[in-house]
Amino acid sequence: MVEDSSSFGDLTIGNGELLAVRETDDGDALVAVPLVGAPVMRVLAETSGFFGAPRPGPGMLAWLRWSERDMPWDSSELLVAPYGADGLLGDPVKLAGGPTESVVEPRWGPDAALYFASDRSGWWNLYRWDGESVEPVAPLAAECAAEPWELAYVSYDFLADGRIVMVVQEGPRHRLTVVDRSGAVTPVKLPYTSIKPYLAVGSASVALVGSSPEVAPQVALVHLGDEPRVEVLARAEHPGLDGLAVSTPVELRILVEGSREVVALVYPPTGAAPNWCAPVIVRAHPGPTASSLVRLDWQAQFFTSRGFAVVDVDYSGSTGYGRAFRQALYGRWGIDDVVDCRAAEHLLTEGRAVPGAVFIRGASAGGYTALHAVTQDGPFAAATAVSAIVDPERWAETVPRFQRAHAARLRGGAGRVRAEDIRRPVLMIHGTADDVATADDVRELADELQDRGAPHELMLLDGVGHYVATSAHAARALEAELAHYRSAMAALASG
């Protein structure tokens, strides 16, 4: 009998039994269930922290472990132990990882070696353990794995001829590559700039989920012959959207505070002339360990089709730029991310943004950034915060178990968003069923703003969880946000 609070994930088959990670409020366990006979669950290993990626190999089992004080993209360990036909697990040995190293996505290769991605070089790169030593497979100044928010990512896999097919992220872009036995890396020419970490490899082909600024995510089979061929298997969008005019982003690299460089994706208004000047919406992604990818984004198109420019900023903490940049926001949350988003002032300097009509919006952690951005003088005339974190200290107590270490490391920056500090109109949109950032904090902030007579609006969406953009109320939320910006521009015009 399994406790009601248990959750299971990362299922795989090994030695005639089903292997999985079991999570409870007290910790994780590696468990096994026989495929025949009575389904009696056995516990192979336990921890008060977290496990991931149980991967059976030739007489061995590999898996990941990280403590409850860490996130797997900061510190994790790769363990291996003897795992025989009797299903018994021997004493584990640590192969890689530690306090200053993140190890992700272990996978046994057809050569019986164990492969994994490690950021020991400052980038998640691919490594190989042959039973005696660990060596790099293809050193790159790029990310060859995704930040592990979910279990069972597949950023690389093996072709029948021994080559490795791998997704590589460089800033806001992904590319598909093939690594040969010498470690040479060859890009595969594809019509996609964003690829999900869910590769499925055949003998000489790979299935993937890809998208681009003009193409919504689609499932495609890439035939890896002398001339790669893309066969589209499934499309996400309604055929009626084919051929619709969209805004495609321009990538800018902007220096902030004299030394730090941030990447911004600028979407001009749809159909804009080369010398466009428009109201601008800066978007802080819902990271911090996310990134602004070059792909079709219908939310951006909603605003660009209505005359706005949209700017996505990969602020400090974003992935795709190496370990140091990914960790740069710890203890600086609400400070450096706000400075990075203010890089949109570049558009004012260049005459692209309408003065007084530059806005900021963000969801989740990005909502916290947006709220703090209007607690100080700067370019932003108003802010929209969706599913926002308001008080990092309180959030650290209510956030799901997996993310508590992240909340703890982010604390120590700007602190709680205080009503007395907010200087511009704010719109807060929040689901009443949000169990990641509870609605109590935004209710309290709205009450404080009301008492001060500060311009604000609170839209509570009944029964909606943390992800407003995928809820049935997404359209209503976008219309409210559009009205919020238009109201601010009307106030500017009348003033």
GROMACS .gro file of C-alpha atoms in nm, residues 8-327:
model
  320
    8PHE     CA    1   0.551   0.880  -0.911
    9GLY     CA    2   0.757   0.983  -1.211
   10ASP     CA    3   1.048   0.903  -1.443
   11LEU     CA    4   0.926   0.548  -1.509
   12THR     CA    5   1.159   0.306  -1.687
   13ILE     CA    6   1.209  -0.070  -1.727
   14GLY     CA    7   1.501  -0.255  -1.573
   15ASN     CA    8   1.565  -0.626  -1.511
   16GLY     CA    9   1.204  -0.730  -1.555
   17GLU     CA   10   1.063  -0.463  -1.326
   18LEU     CA   11   0.931  -0.113  -1.341
   19LEU     CA   12   1.160   0.150  -1.186
   20ALA     CA   13   1.035   0.490  -1.074
   21VAL     CA   14   1.097   0.787  -0.848
   22ARG     CA   15   0.844   0.812  -0.566
   23GLU     CA   16   0.800   1.146  -0.392
   24THR     CA   17   0.632   1.213  -0.057
   25ASP     CA   18   0.634   1.514   0.172
   26ASP     CA   19   0.927   1.356   0.358
   27GLY     CA   20   1.155   1.277   0.065
   28ASP     CA   21   1.213   1.063  -0.241
   29ALA     CA   22   1.268   0.693  -0.301
   30LEU     CA   23   1.379   0.480  -0.592
   31VAL     CA   24   1.122   0.202  -0.615
   32ALA     CA   25   1.075  -0.114  -0.821
   33VAL     CA   26   0.760  -0.307  -0.909
   34PRO     CA   27   0.776  -0.651  -1.080
   35LEU     CA   28   0.618  -0.671  -1.424
   36VAL     CA   29   0.475  -1.018  -1.358
   37GLY     CA   30   0.320  -1.164  -1.049
   38ALA     CA   31   0.204  -0.966  -0.749
   39PRO     CA   32   0.275  -0.591  -0.787
   40VAL     CA   33   0.470  -0.563  -0.462
   41MET     CA   34   0.672  -0.242  -0.445
   42ARG     CA   35   1.033  -0.257  -0.326
   43VAL     CA   36   1.234   0.045  -0.211
   44LEU     CA   37   1.584   0.046  -0.359
   45ALA     CA   38   1.710   0.372  -0.206
   46GLU     CA   39   1.573   0.663  -0.003
   47THR     CA   40   1.669   1.025   0.061
   48SER     CA   41   1.529   1.327   0.243
   49GLY     CA   42   1.617   1.519  -0.074
   50PHE     CA   43   1.542   1.427  -0.434
   51PHE     CA   44   1.614   1.152  -0.687
   52GLY     CA   45   1.585   1.157  -1.062
   53ALA     CA   46   1.666   0.969  -1.380
   54PRO     CA   47   1.696   0.603  -1.272
   55ARG     CA   48   1.871   0.452  -1.574
   56PRO     CA   49   1.950   0.076  -1.585
   57GLY     CA   50   2.259  -0.027  -1.780
   58PRO     CA   51   2.469  -0.339  -1.822
   59GLY     CA   52   2.469  -0.479  -1.468
   60MET     CA   53   2.442  -0.128  -1.324
   61LEU     CA   54   2.186   0.134  -1.225
   62ALA     CA   55   2.259   0.506  -1.253
   63TRP     CA   56   2.054   0.784  -1.098
   64LEU     CA   57   2.071   1.146  -0.984
   65ARG     CA   58   2.050   1.281  -0.631
   66TRP     CA   59   2.034   1.631  -0.489
   67SER     CA   60   1.962   1.759  -0.141
   68GLU     CA   61   1.656   1.944  -0.018
   69ARG     CA   62   1.883   2.252   0.014
   70ASP     CA   63   1.971   2.254  -0.357
   71MET     CA   64   1.815   2.277  -0.699
   72PRO     CA   65   1.936   2.023  -0.955
   73TRP     CA   66   2.071   2.300  -1.180
   74ASP     CA   67   2.295   2.419  -0.893
   75SER     CA   68   2.421   2.103  -0.726
   76SER     CA   69   2.346   1.739  -0.801
   77GLU     CA   70   2.527   1.406  -0.802
   78LEU     CA   71   2.541   1.113  -1.041
   79LEU     CA   72   2.545   0.776  -0.862
   80VAL     CA   73   2.597   0.425  -0.999
   81ALA     CA   74   2.556   0.092  -0.824
   82PRO     CA   75   2.559  -0.277  -0.920
   83TYR     CA   76   2.211  -0.390  -1.025
   84GLY     CA   77   2.178  -0.758  -1.099
   85ALA     CA   78   1.915  -0.989  -1.240
   86ASP     CA   79   1.797  -1.052  -0.884
   87GLY     CA   80   1.693  -0.685  -0.863
   88LEU     CA   81   1.920  -0.616  -0.570
   89LEU     CA   82   2.106  -0.286  -0.561
   90GLY     CA   83   2.469  -0.273  -0.449
   91ASP     CA   84   2.656   0.008  -0.279
   92PRO     CA   85   2.644   0.329  -0.483
   93VAL     CA   86   2.949   0.524  -0.601
   94LYS     CA   87   2.947   0.892  -0.696
   95LEU     CA   88   3.076   0.949  -1.050
   96ALA     CA   89   3.024   1.322  -1.086
   97GLY     CA   90   2.862   1.623  -0.926
   98GLY     CA   91   2.889   1.808  -0.599
   99PRO     CA   92   2.839   2.151  -0.441
  100THR     CA   93   2.970   2.338  -0.747
  101GLU     CA   94   2.854   2.104  -1.023
  102SER     CA   95   2.518   2.020  -1.174
  103VAL     CA   96   2.480   1.682  -1.342
  104VAL     CA   97   2.169   1.605  -1.549
  105GLU     CA   98   2.032   1.355  -1.802
  106PRO     CA   99   2.240   1.038  -1.751
  107ARG     CA  100   2.194   0.781  -2.027
  108TRP     CA  101   2.369   0.454  -2.113
  109GLY     CA  102   2.508   0.444  -2.464
  110PRO     CA  103   2.520   0.154  -2.709
  111ASP     CA  104   2.890   0.123  -2.623
  112ALA     CA  105   2.793   0.033  -2.261
  113ALA     CA  106   2.937   0.366  -2.141
  114LEU     CA  107   2.741   0.608  -1.924
  115TYR     CA  108   2.684   0.954  -2.070
  116PHE     CA  109   2.567   1.262  -1.883
  117ALA     CA  110   2.562   1.642  -1.901
  118SER     CA  111   2.769   1.835  -1.648
  119ASP     CA  112   2.833   2.207  -1.607
  120ARG     CA  113   3.179   2.160  -1.453
  121SER     CA  114   3.319   2.372  -1.738
  122GLY     CA  115   3.063   2.647  -1.682
  123TRP     CA  116   2.831   2.500  -1.948
  124TRP     CA  117   2.617   2.187  -1.952
  125ASN     CA  118   2.830   1.973  -2.182
  126LEU     CA  119   2.824   1.603  -2.260
  127TYR     CA  120   3.061   1.362  -2.080
  128ARG     CA  121   3.126   0.989  -2.100
  129TRP     CA  122   3.223   0.736  -1.830
  130ASP     CA  123   3.370   0.415  -1.968
  131GLY     CA  124   3.382   0.233  -1.635
  132GLU     CA  125   3.718   0.377  -1.539
  133SER     CA  126   3.740   0.747  -1.620
  134VAL     CA  127   3.524   1.042  -1.725
  135GLU     CA  128   3.607   1.239  -2.037
  136PRO     CA  129   3.435   1.520  -2.231
  137VAL     CA  130   3.256   1.418  -2.549
  138ALA     CA  131   3.210   1.750  -2.730
  139PRO     CA  132   3.325   2.063  -2.541
  140LEU     CA  133   3.116   2.366  -2.636
  141ALA     CA  134   3.055   2.715  -2.500
  142ALA     CA  135   2.683   2.638  -2.508
  143GLU     CA  136   2.420   2.447  -2.313
  144CYS     CA  137   2.371   2.085  -2.422
  145ALA     CA  138   2.092   2.018  -2.170
  146ALA     CA  139   1.784   2.197  -2.037
  147GLU     CA  140   1.728   2.322  -1.684
  148PRO     CA  141   1.556   2.022  -1.518
  149TRP     CA  142   1.219   2.157  -1.413
  150GLU     CA  143   1.069   1.823  -1.514
  151LEU     CA  144   1.179   1.461  -1.508
  152ALA     CA  145   1.275   1.253  -1.812
  153TYR     CA  146   1.412   1.523  -2.040
  154VAL     CA  147   1.594   1.390  -2.349
  155SER     CA  148   1.832   1.652  -2.489
  156TYR     CA  149   2.052   1.391  -2.661
  157ASP     CA  150   2.031   1.030  -2.776
  158PHE     CA  151   2.216   0.774  -2.986
  159LEU     CA  152   2.179   0.687  -3.353
  160ALA     CA  153   2.229   0.333  -3.475
  161ASP     CA  154   2.571   0.413  -3.625
  162GLY     CA  155   2.706   0.536  -3.289
  163ARG     CA  156   2.668   0.907  -3.353
  164ILE     CA  157   2.489   1.126  -3.099
  165VAL     CA  158   2.209   1.365  -3.187
  166MET     CA  159   2.194   1.659  -2.946
  167VAL     CA  160   2.002   1.982  -2.887
  168VAL     CA  161   2.229   2.281  -2.819
  169GLN     CA  162   2.105   2.610  -2.671
  170GLU     CA  163   2.296   2.932  -2.737
  171GLY     CA  164   2.116   3.223  -2.574
  172PRO     CA  165   1.757   3.239  -2.703
  173ARG     CA  166   1.812   2.986  -2.984
  174HIS     CA  167   1.829   2.609  -3.013
  175ARG     CA  168   1.991   2.406  -3.286
  176LEU     CA  169   2.006   2.036  -3.357
  177THR     CA  170   2.354   1.887  -3.390
  178VAL     CA  171   2.513   1.551  -3.460
  179VAL     CA  172   2.829   1.445  -3.275
  180ASP     CA  173   3.050   1.187  -3.442
  181ARG     CA  174   3.289   0.943  -3.274
  182SER     CA  175   3.574   1.195  -3.285
  183GLY     CA  176   3.368   1.455  -3.098
  184ALA     CA  177   3.316   1.674  -3.403
  185VAL     CA  178   2.987   1.863  -3.385
  186THR     CA  179   2.789   1.918  -3.705
  187PRO     CA  180   2.476   2.139  -3.708
  188VAL     CA  181   2.164   2.001  -3.878
  189LYS     CA  182   1.994   2.263  -4.091
  190LEU     CA  183   1.631   2.291  -3.976
  191PRO     CA  184   1.348   2.543  -4.005
  192TYR     CA  185   1.331   2.560  -3.623
  193THR     CA  186   1.494   2.795  -3.372
  194SER     CA  187   1.336   2.638  -3.063
  195ILE     CA  188   1.345   2.264  -2.985
  196LYS     CA  189   1.192   2.098  -2.680
  197PRO     CA  190   1.410   1.855  -2.476
  198TYR     CA  191   1.201   1.555  -2.578
  199LEU     CA  192   1.400   1.389  -2.855
  200ALA     CA  193   1.293   1.044  -2.974
  201VAL     CA  194   1.559   0.876  -3.185
  202GLY     CA  195   1.520   0.607  -3.451
  203SER     CA  196   1.802   0.428  -3.628
  204ALA     CA  197   1.878   0.722  -3.860
  205SER     CA  198   1.614   0.979  -3.769
  206VAL     CA  199   1.498   1.186  -3.475
  207ALA     CA  200   1.149   1.302  -3.380
  208LEU     CA  201   1.125   1.640  -3.208
  209VAL     CA  202   0.897   1.927  -3.115
  210GLY     CA  203   1.021   2.239  -3.295
  211SER     CA  204   0.906   2.593  -3.361
  212SER     CA  205   1.028   2.921  -3.508
  213PRO     CA  206   0.911   3.285  -3.513
  214GLU     CA  207   0.671   3.197  -3.795
  215VAL     CA  208   0.583   2.837  -3.702
  216ALA     CA  209   0.396   2.724  -3.392
  217PRO     CA  210   0.526   2.407  -3.220
  218GLN     CA  211   0.496   2.101  -3.441
  219VAL     CA  212   0.600   1.740  -3.418
  220ALA     CA  213   0.850   1.658  -3.690
  221LEU     CA  214   1.058   1.360  -3.796
  222VAL     CA  215   1.404   1.463  -3.913
  223HIS     CA  216   1.563   1.210  -4.148
  224LEU     CA  217   1.940   1.242  -4.098
  225GLY     CA  218   2.072   1.144  -4.439
  226ASP     CA  219   2.330   1.328  -4.647
  227GLU     CA  220   2.062   1.591  -4.701
  228PRO     CA  221   1.846   1.611  -4.384
  229ARG     CA  222   1.474   1.601  -4.459
  230VAL     CA  223   1.197   1.725  -4.229
  231GLU     CA  224   0.866   1.539  -4.225
  232VAL     CA  225   0.597   1.724  -4.028
  233LEU     CA  226   0.379   1.478  -3.838
  234ALA     CA  227   0.149   1.706  -3.639
  235ARG     CA  228   0.073   2.075  -3.611
  236ALA     CA  229  -0.058   2.256  -3.304
  237GLU     CA  230  -0.243   2.542  -3.469
  238HIS     CA  231  -0.573   2.564  -3.653
  239PRO     CA  232  -0.523   2.564  -4.033
  240GLY     CA  233  -0.703   2.898  -4.049
  241LEU     CA  234  -0.400   3.062  -3.889
  242ASP     CA  235  -0.169   2.958  -4.173
  243GLY     CA  236  -0.034   3.258  -4.356
  244LEU     CA  237  -0.138   3.504  -4.085
  245ALA     CA  238   0.095   3.804  -4.069
  246VAL     CA  239   0.315   3.791  -3.759
  247SER     CA  240   0.588   4.001  -3.606
  248THR     CA  241   0.932   3.838  -3.601
  249PRO     CA  242   1.183   3.937  -3.331
  250VAL     CA  243   1.519   4.107  -3.371
  251GLU     CA  244   1.789   4.002  -3.125
  252LEU     CA  245   1.968   4.282  -2.942
  253ARG     CA  246   2.264   4.257  -2.705
  254ILE     CA  247   2.267   4.548  -2.462
  255LEU     CA  248   2.523   4.645  -2.199
  256VAL     CA  249   2.373   4.728  -1.860
  257GLU     CA  250   2.556   4.895  -1.574
  258GLY     CA  251   2.861   4.921  -1.794
  259SER     CA  252   2.966   4.556  -1.800
  260ARG     CA  253   2.681   4.306  -1.792
  261GLU     CA  254   2.535   4.209  -2.130
  262VAL     CA  255   2.174   4.102  -2.166
  263VAL     CA  256   1.991   3.969  -2.468
  264ALA     CA  257   1.658   4.120  -2.567
  265LEU     CA  258   1.420   3.999  -2.836
  266VAL     CA  259   1.238   4.295  -2.991
  267TYR     CA  260   0.909   4.231  -3.171
  268PRO     CA  261   0.811   4.537  -3.380
  269PRO     CA  262   0.442   4.616  -3.432
  270THR     CA  263   0.300   4.381  -3.694
  271GLY     CA  264   0.358   4.525  -4.041
  272ALA     CA  265   0.562   4.816  -3.904
  273ALA     CA  266   0.779   5.030  -4.127
  274PRO     CA  267   1.158   5.004  -4.083
  275ASN     CA  268   1.165   5.333  -3.887
  276TRP     CA  269   0.881   5.236  -3.650
  277CYS     CA  270   0.817   5.410  -3.320
  278ALA     CA  271   0.557   5.256  -3.088
  279PRO     CA  272   0.445   5.201  -2.732
  280VAL     CA  273   0.654   4.920  -2.583
  281ILE     CA  274   0.574   4.629  -2.349
  282VAL     CA  275   0.879   4.479  -2.177
  283ARG     CA  276   0.819   4.120  -2.066
  284ALA     CA  277   1.009   3.962  -1.777
  285HIS     CA  278   0.986   3.588  -1.836
  286PRO     CA  279   0.851   3.368  -1.552
  287GLY     CA  280   1.195   3.227  -1.465
  288PRO     CA  281   1.433   3.321  -1.323
  289THR     CA  282   1.573   2.998  -1.473
  290ALA     CA  283   1.373   3.030  -1.792
  291SER     CA  284   1.472   3.210  -2.111
  292SER     CA  285   1.311   3.407  -2.390
  293LEU     CA  286   1.319   3.174  -2.688
  294VAL     CA  287   1.299   3.262  -3.057
  295ARG     CA  288   0.967   3.102  -3.138
  296LEU     CA  289   0.611   3.195  -3.232
  297ASP     CA  290   0.444   3.352  -2.929
  298TRP     CA  291   0.076   3.431  -2.974
  299GLN     CA  292   0.068   3.649  -2.664
  300ALA     CA  293   0.332   3.873  -2.820
  301GLN     CA  294   0.136   3.872  -3.146
  302PHE     CA  295  -0.177   3.982  -2.961
  303PHE     CA  296  -0.005   4.307  -2.869
  304THR     CA  297   0.205   4.361  -3.183
  305SER     CA  298  -0.109   4.326  -3.393
  306ARG     CA  299  -0.254   4.615  -3.190
  307GLY     CA  300   0.030   4.855  -3.249
  308PHE     CA  301   0.265   4.772  -2.961
  309ALA     CA  302   0.624   4.657  -2.972
  310VAL     CA  303   0.710   4.372  -2.735
  311VAL     CA  304   1.053   4.323  -2.579
  312ASP     CA  305   1.154   3.997  -2.409
  313VAL     CA  306   1.457   4.030  -2.181
  314ASP     CA  307   1.683   3.745  -2.073
  315TYR     CA  308   1.765   3.900  -1.738
  316SER     CA  309   2.024   3.768  -1.488
  317GLY     CA  310   1.937   3.413  -1.386
  318SER     CA  311   1.821   3.306  -1.731
  319THR     CA  312   1.938   2.981  -1.884
  320GLY     CA  313   2.124   2.950  -2.211
  321TYR     CA  314   2.420   3.160  -2.095
  322GLY     CA  315   2.615   2.925  -1.869
  323ARG     CA  316   2.630   2.846  -1.498
  324ALA     CA  317   2.760   3.184  -1.377
  325PHE     CA  318   2.481   3.381  -1.544
  326ARG     CA  319   2.223   3.126  -1.425
  327GLN     CA  320   2.328   3.181  -1.062
   0.00000   0.00000   0.00000
